[in-house]
């Protein structure tokens, strides 16, 4: 290989097949410039010449600085002199040098020649010794190149060199908490790789380094590293020094720090994604990201084989699997587009890592790494994406790899009591909370296929039911006659479900023949995407800053270098004022500046905007960041003022780069004291965006807000519904967005706003459309919607038109909610007619349940209404023709009414017998007997048999015949008049109004029915007279 090396390459390895690197060629050119300037000059003359050249501009400054850096790296004898000259001529405090050095360490470390690596470490020592600004970042880049699971000489050399550097400069290291925590986490992780006696000296020094820092800076390490600190400490717990540390953590936590309360505090702290990422070298991360973002499922085997040969082929490399799984679970969260694509999913990559693990110890650690975020899972602080891979790898492995599923289920059951016996209750609660979140977020529709899987052996099924009875099907058979023979063969002759992971080494998650069954297995499973990817992606903006005009460039650099938030706000204000004055500020300049600002202010989008404790002071603090200075200037500038246009250019470009700005502006307009016609500035802003209207902008901003912070999302809703009613009222997309993300506390907040009159979410003209659309939503979403409907006190008459579309078994959420509303109502003709119009089905208990309740609460009223309904249904064809067509369409047929009454007789025997013997019901049934066809009499014979026989039935009907007709005609006119007036009054209102107060049960209309001693003809006449009155 050395023979193939290009003799002209002194920095980065090159060969005949790999030409000289562009970065090296660039450095060589700069070194030639440096040499041409200083050649033949004395030391003082050199210094003057270099300063004069550097003073010409940033390009010349870059030439000299990088030329000197190249000389330091490739000419060790000149290093000391070149470093001194570099410090003398630097105009930016070595920022340029640090950035370039960090770039080649990050991108080119594996190809950098070993003598150059030695010089890089020498230069780092100089930077640290002189406390050069930014040297901590370069040091972090070097620490990241220390690979886990690698005991090659080069890796051991780097680990030892960095340990020397950090140990010798302990005071400097403690000034940078993140670097210090990263150093502790790195060496804790690689200690387990250095168990060979040949590395005993290095290992002892690593132990001493870690223990010393942990004891002095324990709370800093806890807060920065998070719960994964406990995981790596567990791996080294048998080392005496760490065993003593563990005793203090468990039994004497305040000895480490007065603010440390114990192991629970450590396990509840979220792990730093940056530190988890640091345990993969950049090259390793790039390969893994390519596999998980570019390779299609089914075409991944050769890439996985290459990765395994490159990084997982040695016995020591087995420990690297834990780092890979923690990265996949906690760092790499795929975007919506990726989740919906054909790219290999995360669970499949994890399955491959599990099946190719050949060490029992590593297998146990790998399983713990997979479930680590489950142990004390908190939905408010932890991401569902951290726990999603574990449940999916179990679910998708049930058919092709049942042993994987069995092993992981067994681990779940046993980790609860055994992880930490004193925390068994908290761990059990954490795992239960994880499973509930998985169901609530619809990662899986049900856990029953997994926990009630018949392929699992009896002992494991019993263990699962013992630990997870809440998530098992209640009707599952506890003991099955036989166990699947295939599973028995996989588990082994002992029949035990605990399988050593070494026996799985032949498993091939990547086999193409296994891919097809996996697709079939979960063809009907919907996995809901959760986020639109990271809120902030860091990029290098050096080149963009150079494109800005002089004053803008200076202000942007000041902003980039400033860390104090108040000073940043002042700089942003100066920058905005400059933009407002600058007549040459155009779209191109706005685009460049927007890239710079979005990067510099990127940290603002990484944390939640809405404060935990909501009061005037915390709200004011939340909008005290530089971003809101731009909003404040924009809102305070009149719409017709032409100087507002440059700001619009800038905000438009920032929105394109960072869409989260939209809801930040909505929040600012809600809480700020800017004299603005509420939301008019937001309307102007949306109007200026190319290709977007107000509705699409608003919906997109609300969607992003909902994904970032549900509390802020619900906080904004009252103002959104107040100021954008034409867009949001009746918008089913927004309503589903609301009910799909809120919890009980946020639902309560919304109901409070509704009852106070600050939030109106429904309007009459779109209400039925909302109800119809909601029938396809998830159960919890529908129930939350009905809670909001109930809070609005919407008259139940507005809901009844949807009733004919509802099926008892399919639309149980809507029917259950309507039943509860009807239970609180007094029966009326308008409510009874839709009930009776429902098609009778034996299993449909909706109508009969409502009628039974009304029969108990409003017996007389319901009997009277049913009598009138049957009387109208049995009226002559001539009379029916006099009714308008709409009324005729809404009128139930005699068969429908009789079918529901007969159903009530069968289902509610005690109540129905009493109710059907009511005098009005007796008259109604007797009238049906007189007019019913033979088919109806046969079909409803048991119901009609309840009608009493009156000896003078025919005489009675003759005596009252004329009066009945007169009263019937009067009643029809009266009913028609009342319904016409009702329709006229309700059509005038646009919004759905609250329902009137419920009238007390009982009515004066039943007075005549109490005259029970009269003759049958007199009683019948009295009832009809009362009805006509």
Short mmCIF file of N, CA and C in Angstrom, two decimals, residues 621-769:
data_model
loop_
_atom_site.label_atom_id
_atom_site.label_comp_id
_atom_site.label_asym_id
_atom_site.label_seq_id
_atom_site.Cartn_x
_atom_site.Cartn_y
_atom_site.Cartn_z
N UNK A 621 -40.44 36.84 29.32
CA UNK A 621 -39.11 36.26 29.11
C UNK A 621 -39.06 35.41 27.85
N UNK A 622 -40.16 34.70 27.56
CA UNK A 622 -40.15 33.79 26.41
C UNK A 622 -40.04 34.52 25.08
N UNK A 623 -40.45 35.80 25.04
CA UNK A 623 -40.33 36.56 23.79
C UNK A 623 -39.20 37.59 23.87
N UNK A 624 -38.24 37.30 24.75
CA UNK A 624 -37.10 38.20 24.89
C UNK A 624 -35.88 37.74 24.11
N UNK A 625 -36.10 36.91 23.09
CA UNK A 625 -34.99 36.40 22.29
C UNK A 625 -34.82 37.22 21.01
N UNK A 626 -33.69 37.10 20.34
CA UNK A 626 -33.43 37.93 19.14
C UNK A 626 -34.47 37.78 18.04
N UNK A 627 -35.03 36.58 17.88
CA UNK A 627 -36.00 36.38 16.80
C UNK A 627 -37.19 37.34 16.93
N UNK A 628 -37.62 37.57 18.16
CA UNK A 628 -38.82 38.40 18.36
C UNK A 628 -38.53 39.89 18.18
N UNK A 629 -37.25 40.27 18.17
CA UNK A 629 -36.90 41.65 17.84
C UNK A 629 -37.29 41.92 16.38
N UNK A 630 -37.06 40.94 15.51
CA UNK A 630 -37.46 41.09 14.10
C UNK A 630 -38.97 41.23 14.02
N UNK A 631 -39.72 40.38 14.73
CA UNK A 631 -41.18 40.45 14.70
C UNK A 631 -41.68 41.80 15.21
N UNK A 632 -41.05 42.27 16.30
CA UNK A 632 -41.51 43.53 16.90
C UNK A 632 -41.32 44.69 15.93
N UNK A 633 -40.20 44.73 15.24
CA UNK A 633 -39.98 45.78 14.25
C UNK A 633 -40.95 45.66 13.09
N UNK A 634 -41.21 44.44 12.66
CA UNK A 634 -42.14 44.23 11.55
C UNK A 634 -43.54 44.69 11.90
N UNK A 635 -44.01 44.33 13.09
CA UNK A 635 -45.37 44.67 13.49
C UNK A 635 -45.55 46.16 13.78
N UNK A 636 -44.47 46.81 14.19
CA UNK A 636 -44.58 48.23 14.52
C UNK A 636 -44.44 49.12 13.29
N UNK A 637 -44.14 48.54 12.14
CA UNK A 637 -44.03 49.31 10.89
C UNK A 637 -45.37 49.28 10.16
N UNK A 638 -45.85 50.45 9.76
CA UNK A 638 -47.16 50.53 9.11
C UNK A 638 -47.17 49.71 7.82
N UNK A 639 -48.35 49.15 7.52
CA UNK A 639 -48.48 48.28 6.36
C UNK A 639 -48.15 49.00 5.06
N UNK A 640 -48.55 50.26 4.99
CA UNK A 640 -48.34 51.01 3.75
C UNK A 640 -46.94 51.61 3.65
N UNK A 641 -46.13 51.49 4.71
CA UNK A 641 -44.79 52.04 4.71
C UNK A 641 -43.89 51.21 3.79
N UNK A 642 -43.26 51.81 2.78
CA UNK A 642 -42.43 51.03 1.84
C UNK A 642 -41.21 50.40 2.48
N UNK A 643 -40.74 50.92 3.62
CA UNK A 643 -39.55 50.34 4.24
C UNK A 643 -39.87 48.98 4.88
N UNK A 644 -41.15 48.64 4.91
CA UNK A 644 -41.52 47.34 5.47
C UNK A 644 -41.14 46.19 4.53
N UNK A 645 -41.02 46.50 3.24
CA UNK A 645 -40.78 45.45 2.25
C UNK A 645 -39.47 44.68 2.47
N UNK A 646 -38.36 45.35 2.79
CA UNK A 646 -37.13 44.58 3.03
C UNK A 646 -37.26 43.57 4.18
N UNK A 647 -37.99 43.99 5.22
CA UNK A 647 -38.21 43.04 6.32
C UNK A 647 -39.03 41.84 5.87
N UNK A 648 -40.01 42.10 5.02
CA UNK A 648 -40.81 41.00 4.47
C UNK A 648 -39.93 40.06 3.66
N UNK A 649 -39.02 40.63 2.86
CA UNK A 649 -38.07 39.79 2.11
C UNK A 649 -37.32 38.85 3.06
N UNK A 650 -36.79 39.46 4.13
CA UNK A 650 -35.98 38.69 5.07
C UNK A 650 -36.81 37.61 5.76
N UNK A 651 -38.00 37.97 6.24
CA UNK A 651 -38.83 37.00 6.96
C UNK A 651 -39.31 35.88 6.03
N UNK A 652 -39.61 36.23 4.78
CA UNK A 652 -40.01 35.21 3.81
C UNK A 652 -38.89 34.18 3.62
N UNK A 653 -37.67 34.68 3.45
CA UNK A 653 -36.55 33.78 3.24
C UNK A 653 -36.25 32.94 4.49
N UNK A 654 -36.38 33.56 5.65
CA UNK A 654 -36.17 32.80 6.89
C UNK A 654 -37.23 31.71 7.05
N UNK A 655 -38.44 32.03 6.65
CA UNK A 655 -39.53 31.04 6.74
C UNK A 655 -39.27 29.84 5.82
N UNK A 656 -38.69 30.12 4.64
CA UNK A 656 -38.36 29.03 3.72
C UNK A 656 -37.31 28.11 4.32
N UNK A 657 -36.35 28.69 5.05
CA UNK A 657 -35.28 27.87 5.65
C UNK A 657 -35.71 27.25 6.98
N UNK A 658 -36.59 27.94 7.71
CA UNK A 658 -36.96 27.49 9.05
C UNK A 658 -38.47 27.71 9.25
N UNK A 659 -39.30 26.73 8.83
CA UNK A 659 -40.76 26.91 8.88
C UNK A 659 -41.31 27.09 10.29
N UNK A 660 -40.53 26.73 11.32
CA UNK A 660 -41.01 26.89 12.69
C UNK A 660 -41.23 28.36 13.05
N UNK A 661 -40.71 29.27 12.23
CA UNK A 661 -40.87 30.70 12.49
C UNK A 661 -42.34 31.09 12.47
N UNK A 662 -43.15 30.40 11.65
CA UNK A 662 -44.56 30.77 11.52
C UNK A 662 -45.30 30.77 12.83
N UNK A 663 -45.21 29.67 13.59
CA UNK A 663 -45.97 29.63 14.84
C UNK A 663 -45.33 30.48 15.92
N UNK A 664 -44.01 30.75 15.80
CA UNK A 664 -43.39 31.70 16.72
C UNK A 664 -44.02 33.09 16.55
N UNK A 665 -44.33 33.43 15.31
CA UNK A 665 -44.95 34.73 15.06
C UNK A 665 -46.38 34.76 15.61
N UNK A 666 -47.12 33.67 15.44
CA UNK A 666 -48.47 33.60 16.02
C UNK A 666 -48.43 33.77 17.53
N UNK A 667 -47.47 33.13 18.16
CA UNK A 667 -47.32 33.24 19.61
C UNK A 667 -46.98 34.68 20.01
N UNK A 668 -46.08 35.29 19.26
CA UNK A 668 -45.69 36.67 19.55
C UNK A 668 -46.90 37.61 19.46
N UNK A 669 -47.71 37.45 18.41
CA UNK A 669 -48.86 38.32 18.23
C UNK A 669 -49.90 38.11 19.33
N UNK A 670 -49.96 36.92 19.88
CA UNK A 670 -50.92 36.64 20.95
C UNK A 670 -50.51 37.29 22.26
N UNK A 671 -49.21 37.19 22.60
CA UNK A 671 -48.79 37.59 23.94
C UNK A 671 -48.15 38.97 24.01
N UNK A 672 -47.73 39.52 22.86
CA UNK A 672 -46.99 40.78 22.91
C UNK A 672 -47.95 41.94 23.09
N UNK A 673 -47.37 43.07 23.44
CA UNK A 673 -48.16 44.29 23.65
C UNK A 673 -48.02 45.25 22.47
N UNK A 674 -47.59 44.72 21.35
CA UNK A 674 -47.45 45.55 20.14
C UNK A 674 -48.83 46.02 19.71
N UNK A 675 -48.93 47.28 19.37
CA UNK A 675 -50.21 47.84 18.92
C UNK A 675 -50.50 47.37 17.51
N UNK A 676 -51.09 46.18 17.42
CA UNK A 676 -51.32 45.57 16.11
C UNK A 676 -52.77 45.11 16.04
N UNK A 677 -53.43 45.38 14.93
CA UNK A 677 -54.75 44.81 14.70
C UNK A 677 -54.54 43.30 14.67
N UNK A 678 -54.93 42.67 15.76
CA UNK A 678 -54.58 41.27 16.02
C UNK A 678 -54.49 40.43 14.75
N UNK A 679 -53.35 39.90 14.53
CA UNK A 679 -53.04 38.96 13.45
C UNK A 679 -52.98 39.59 12.06
N UNK A 680 -53.14 40.91 11.95
CA UNK A 680 -53.07 41.51 10.62
C UNK A 680 -51.65 41.40 10.05
N UNK A 681 -50.65 41.50 10.94
CA UNK A 681 -49.26 41.35 10.48
C UNK A 681 -49.02 39.94 9.96
N UNK A 682 -49.62 38.97 10.63
CA UNK A 682 -49.46 37.58 10.16
C UNK A 682 -50.12 37.41 8.79
N UNK A 683 -51.28 38.05 8.59
CA UNK A 683 -51.94 37.97 7.29
C UNK A 683 -51.05 38.58 6.20
N UNK A 684 -50.46 39.74 6.50
CA UNK A 684 -49.57 40.37 5.52
C UNK A 684 -48.37 39.49 5.21
N UNK A 685 -47.85 38.87 6.25
CA UNK A 685 -46.69 37.99 6.08
C UNK A 685 -47.04 36.81 5.17
N UNK A 686 -48.18 36.19 5.42
CA UNK A 686 -48.60 35.04 4.60
C UNK A 686 -48.87 35.47 3.16
N UNK A 687 -49.41 36.67 3.01
CA UNK A 687 -49.73 37.17 1.67
C UNK A 687 -48.47 37.36 0.83
N UNK A 688 -47.35 37.62 1.50
CA UNK A 688 -46.11 37.89 0.77
C UNK A 688 -45.39 36.61 0.33
N UNK A 689 -45.80 35.46 0.89
CA UNK A 689 -45.13 34.20 0.54
C UNK A 689 -45.56 33.74 -0.84
N UNK A 690 -44.62 33.35 -1.64
CA UNK A 690 -44.92 32.89 -3.00
C UNK A 690 -45.61 31.54 -2.97
N UNK A 691 -46.71 31.47 -3.72
CA UNK A 691 -47.38 30.18 -3.91
C UNK A 691 -48.15 29.68 -2.71
N UNK A 692 -48.36 30.55 -1.69
CA UNK A 692 -49.09 30.10 -0.50
C UNK A 692 -50.18 31.11 -0.16
N UNK A 693 -51.34 30.57 0.22
CA UNK A 693 -52.40 31.44 0.68
C UNK A 693 -52.46 31.39 2.20
N UNK A 694 -53.34 32.21 2.76
CA UNK A 694 -53.42 32.32 4.22
C UNK A 694 -53.79 30.99 4.85
N UNK A 695 -54.73 30.28 4.26
CA UNK A 695 -55.19 29.02 4.86
C UNK A 695 -54.07 27.98 4.91
N UNK A 696 -53.37 27.79 3.79
CA UNK A 696 -52.31 26.77 3.77
C UNK A 696 -51.19 27.14 4.73
N UNK A 697 -50.86 28.45 4.81
CA UNK A 697 -49.81 28.90 5.75
C UNK A 697 -50.22 28.62 7.19
N UNK A 698 -51.44 29.02 7.51
CA UNK A 698 -51.92 28.86 8.89
C UNK A 698 -51.96 27.40 9.29
N UNK A 699 -52.49 26.56 8.42
CA UNK A 699 -52.60 25.14 8.74
C UNK A 699 -51.21 24.50 8.88
N UNK A 700 -50.28 24.90 8.03
CA UNK A 700 -48.93 24.36 8.12
C UNK A 700 -48.24 24.79 9.41
N UNK A 701 -48.41 26.06 9.78
CA UNK A 701 -47.80 26.55 11.02
C UNK A 701 -48.40 25.86 12.24
N UNK A 702 -49.71 25.66 12.23
CA UNK A 702 -50.35 24.99 13.36
C UNK A 702 -49.92 23.53 13.44
N UNK A 703 -49.74 22.89 12.28
CA UNK A 703 -49.31 21.49 12.29
C UNK A 703 -47.91 21.36 12.89
N UNK A 704 -47.01 22.26 12.50
CA UNK A 704 -45.65 22.22 13.03
C UNK A 704 -45.66 22.52 14.53
N UNK A 705 -46.48 23.47 14.94
CA UNK A 705 -46.60 23.81 16.36
C UNK A 705 -47.11 22.62 17.15
N UNK A 706 -48.10 21.93 16.61
CA UNK A 706 -48.66 20.76 17.29
C UNK A 706 -47.60 19.68 17.47
N UNK A 707 -46.74 19.51 16.46
CA UNK A 707 -45.70 18.49 16.55
C UNK A 707 -44.59 18.90 17.51
N UNK A 708 -44.32 20.21 17.62
CA UNK A 708 -43.24 20.68 18.48
C UNK A 708 -43.67 20.80 19.94
N UNK A 709 -44.85 21.37 20.17
CA UNK A 709 -45.27 21.65 21.55
C UNK A 709 -46.80 21.70 21.61
N UNK A 710 -47.40 20.64 22.13
CA UNK A 710 -48.86 20.56 22.17
C UNK A 710 -49.44 21.61 23.12
N UNK A 711 -48.72 21.90 24.20
CA UNK A 711 -49.21 22.90 25.15
C UNK A 711 -49.33 24.27 24.48
N UNK A 712 -48.33 24.65 23.72
CA UNK A 712 -48.38 25.93 23.00
C UNK A 712 -49.49 25.89 21.95
N UNK A 713 -49.64 24.77 21.29
CA UNK A 713 -50.68 24.61 20.27
C UNK A 713 -52.07 24.88 20.87
N UNK A 714 -52.37 24.28 21.99
CA UNK A 714 -53.69 24.51 22.61
C UNK A 714 -53.81 25.92 23.15
N UNK A 715 -52.69 26.51 23.57
CA UNK A 715 -52.71 27.88 24.08
C UNK A 715 -53.09 28.88 22.97
N UNK A 716 -52.66 28.58 21.75
CA UNK A 716 -52.94 29.48 20.62
C UNK A 716 -54.36 29.34 20.09
N UNK A 717 -55.00 28.21 20.34
CA UNK A 717 -56.27 27.92 19.66
C UNK A 717 -57.37 28.97 19.85
N UNK A 718 -57.61 29.50 21.08
CA UNK A 718 -58.67 30.52 21.20
C UNK A 718 -58.48 31.70 20.26
N UNK A 719 -57.26 32.20 20.15
CA UNK A 719 -57.00 33.33 19.26
C UNK A 719 -57.13 32.92 17.79
N UNK A 720 -56.71 31.71 17.47
CA UNK A 720 -56.83 31.24 16.08
C UNK A 720 -58.30 31.17 15.67
N UNK A 721 -59.14 30.61 16.54
CA UNK A 721 -60.56 30.50 16.22
C UNK A 721 -61.26 31.86 16.23
N UNK A 722 -60.72 32.80 17.01
CA UNK A 722 -61.34 34.14 17.06
C UNK A 722 -60.99 34.96 15.82
N UNK A 723 -59.74 34.90 15.40
CA UNK A 723 -59.27 35.80 14.33
C UNK A 723 -59.28 35.18 12.94
N UNK A 724 -59.43 33.85 12.85
CA UNK A 724 -59.49 33.20 11.54
C UNK A 724 -60.71 32.26 11.47
N UNK A 725 -61.90 32.76 11.83
CA UNK A 725 -63.07 31.85 11.90
C UNK A 725 -63.42 31.23 10.56
N UNK A 726 -63.29 31.98 9.49
CA UNK A 726 -63.68 31.44 8.18
C UNK A 726 -62.78 30.29 7.72
N UNK A 727 -61.58 30.24 8.28
CA UNK A 727 -60.64 29.17 7.91
C UNK A 727 -60.78 27.98 8.83
N UNK A 728 -60.90 28.23 10.13
CA UNK A 728 -60.75 27.13 11.09
C UNK A 728 -62.07 26.55 11.58
N UNK A 729 -63.12 27.34 11.66
CA UNK A 729 -64.39 26.78 12.13
C UNK A 729 -64.94 25.85 11.06
N UNK A 730 -65.17 24.62 11.46
CA UNK A 730 -65.64 23.61 10.51
C UNK A 730 -64.51 22.93 9.75
N UNK A 731 -63.26 23.28 10.05
CA UNK A 731 -62.11 22.66 9.39
C UNK A 731 -61.82 21.33 10.07
N UNK A 732 -62.17 20.24 9.40
CA UNK A 732 -62.02 18.92 10.02
C UNK A 732 -60.55 18.53 10.19
N UNK A 733 -59.70 19.02 9.30
CA UNK A 733 -58.27 18.72 9.44
C UNK A 733 -57.72 19.27 10.74
N UNK A 734 -58.08 20.52 11.05
CA UNK A 734 -57.61 21.12 12.29
C UNK A 734 -58.23 20.44 13.51
N UNK A 735 -59.52 20.14 13.43
CA UNK A 735 -60.17 19.49 14.56
C UNK A 735 -59.52 18.14 14.87
N UNK A 736 -59.24 17.37 13.82
CA UNK A 736 -58.58 16.08 14.07
C UNK A 736 -57.17 16.29 14.60
N UNK A 737 -56.50 17.32 14.12
CA UNK A 737 -55.18 17.65 14.62
C UNK A 737 -55.24 17.92 16.13
N UNK A 738 -56.31 18.60 16.55
CA UNK A 738 -56.46 18.95 17.96
C UNK A 738 -56.71 17.69 18.80
N UNK A 739 -57.75 16.94 18.41
CA UNK A 739 -58.15 15.80 19.25
C UNK A 739 -57.15 14.65 19.19
N UNK A 740 -56.28 14.63 18.19
CA UNK A 740 -55.31 13.54 18.08
C UNK A 740 -54.10 13.76 18.97
N UNK A 741 -53.89 14.98 19.45
CA UNK A 741 -52.66 15.25 20.20
C UNK A 741 -52.89 15.64 21.65
N UNK A 742 -54.10 16.12 21.99
CA UNK A 742 -54.31 16.61 23.34
C UNK A 742 -54.45 15.46 24.33
N UNK A 743 -54.19 15.77 25.59
CA UNK A 743 -54.46 14.81 26.65
C UNK A 743 -55.57 15.38 27.53
N UNK A 744 -55.83 14.73 28.66
CA UNK A 744 -56.94 15.14 29.51
C UNK A 744 -56.76 16.56 30.03
N UNK A 745 -55.53 16.93 30.37
CA UNK A 745 -55.29 18.28 30.91
C UNK A 745 -55.56 19.33 29.85
N UNK A 746 -55.11 19.10 28.63
CA UNK A 746 -55.32 20.08 27.56
C UNK A 746 -56.78 20.13 27.13
N UNK A 747 -57.47 18.98 27.17
CA UNK A 747 -58.91 18.97 26.90
C UNK A 747 -59.63 19.83 27.93
N UNK A 748 -59.23 19.69 29.18
CA UNK A 748 -59.82 20.50 30.24
C UNK A 748 -59.60 21.99 29.99
N UNK A 749 -58.39 22.35 29.57
CA UNK A 749 -58.10 23.76 29.27
C UNK A 749 -59.01 24.28 28.16
N UNK A 750 -59.19 23.50 27.11
CA UNK A 750 -60.05 23.92 26.01
C UNK A 750 -61.49 24.08 26.47
N UNK A 751 -61.97 23.16 27.29
CA UNK A 751 -63.35 23.25 27.78
C UNK A 751 -63.51 24.49 28.65
N UNK A 752 -62.50 24.80 29.45
CA UNK A 752 -62.55 26.04 30.25
C UNK A 752 -62.68 27.26 29.35
N UNK A 753 -61.90 27.30 28.28
CA UNK A 753 -61.98 28.42 27.33
C UNK A 753 -63.35 28.50 26.69
N UNK A 754 -63.93 27.34 26.37
CA UNK A 754 -65.26 27.31 25.75
C UNK A 754 -66.31 27.86 26.71
N UNK A 755 -66.27 27.40 27.97
CA UNK A 755 -67.27 27.83 28.95
C UNK A 755 -67.12 29.31 29.29
N UNK A 756 -65.90 29.84 29.17
CA UNK A 756 -65.71 31.27 29.42
C UNK A 756 -66.09 32.13 28.22
N UNK A 757 -66.41 31.47 27.11
CA UNK A 757 -66.81 32.21 25.92
C UNK A 757 -65.67 32.68 25.05
N UNK A 758 -64.45 32.19 25.31
CA UNK A 758 -63.29 32.62 24.53
C UNK A 758 -63.04 31.75 23.31
N UNK A 759 -63.75 30.66 23.18
CA UNK A 759 -63.47 29.70 22.11
C UNK A 759 -64.77 29.14 21.55
N UNK A 760 -65.01 29.37 20.27
CA UNK A 760 -66.17 28.79 19.57
C UNK A 760 -65.63 28.00 18.38
N UNK A 761 -65.88 26.70 18.40
CA UNK A 761 -65.24 25.81 17.42
C UNK A 761 -66.21 25.28 16.37
N UNK A 762 -67.50 25.53 16.53
CA UNK A 762 -68.48 24.94 15.61
C UNK A 762 -69.46 26.01 15.11
N UNK A 763 -69.96 25.78 13.91
CA UNK A 763 -70.94 26.67 13.31
C UNK A 763 -72.00 25.80 12.64
N UNK A 764 -73.23 26.27 12.62
CA UNK A 764 -74.35 25.45 12.17
C UNK A 764 -74.16 24.94 10.75
N UNK A 765 -73.67 25.80 9.85
CA UNK A 765 -73.62 25.41 8.44
C UNK A 765 -72.60 24.31 8.16
N UNK A 766 -71.64 24.12 9.07
CA UNK A 766 -70.61 23.10 8.84
C UNK A 766 -70.62 22.00 9.88
N UNK A 767 -71.55 22.07 10.82
CA UNK A 767 -71.51 21.15 11.95
C UNK A 767 -71.73 19.70 11.51
N UNK A 768 -72.72 19.46 10.66
CA UNK A 768 -72.99 18.09 10.22
C UNK A 768 -71.84 17.53 9.40
N UNK A 769 -71.18 18.40 8.64
CA UNK A 769 -70.00 17.95 7.87
C UNK A 769 -68.90 17.47 8.82
#
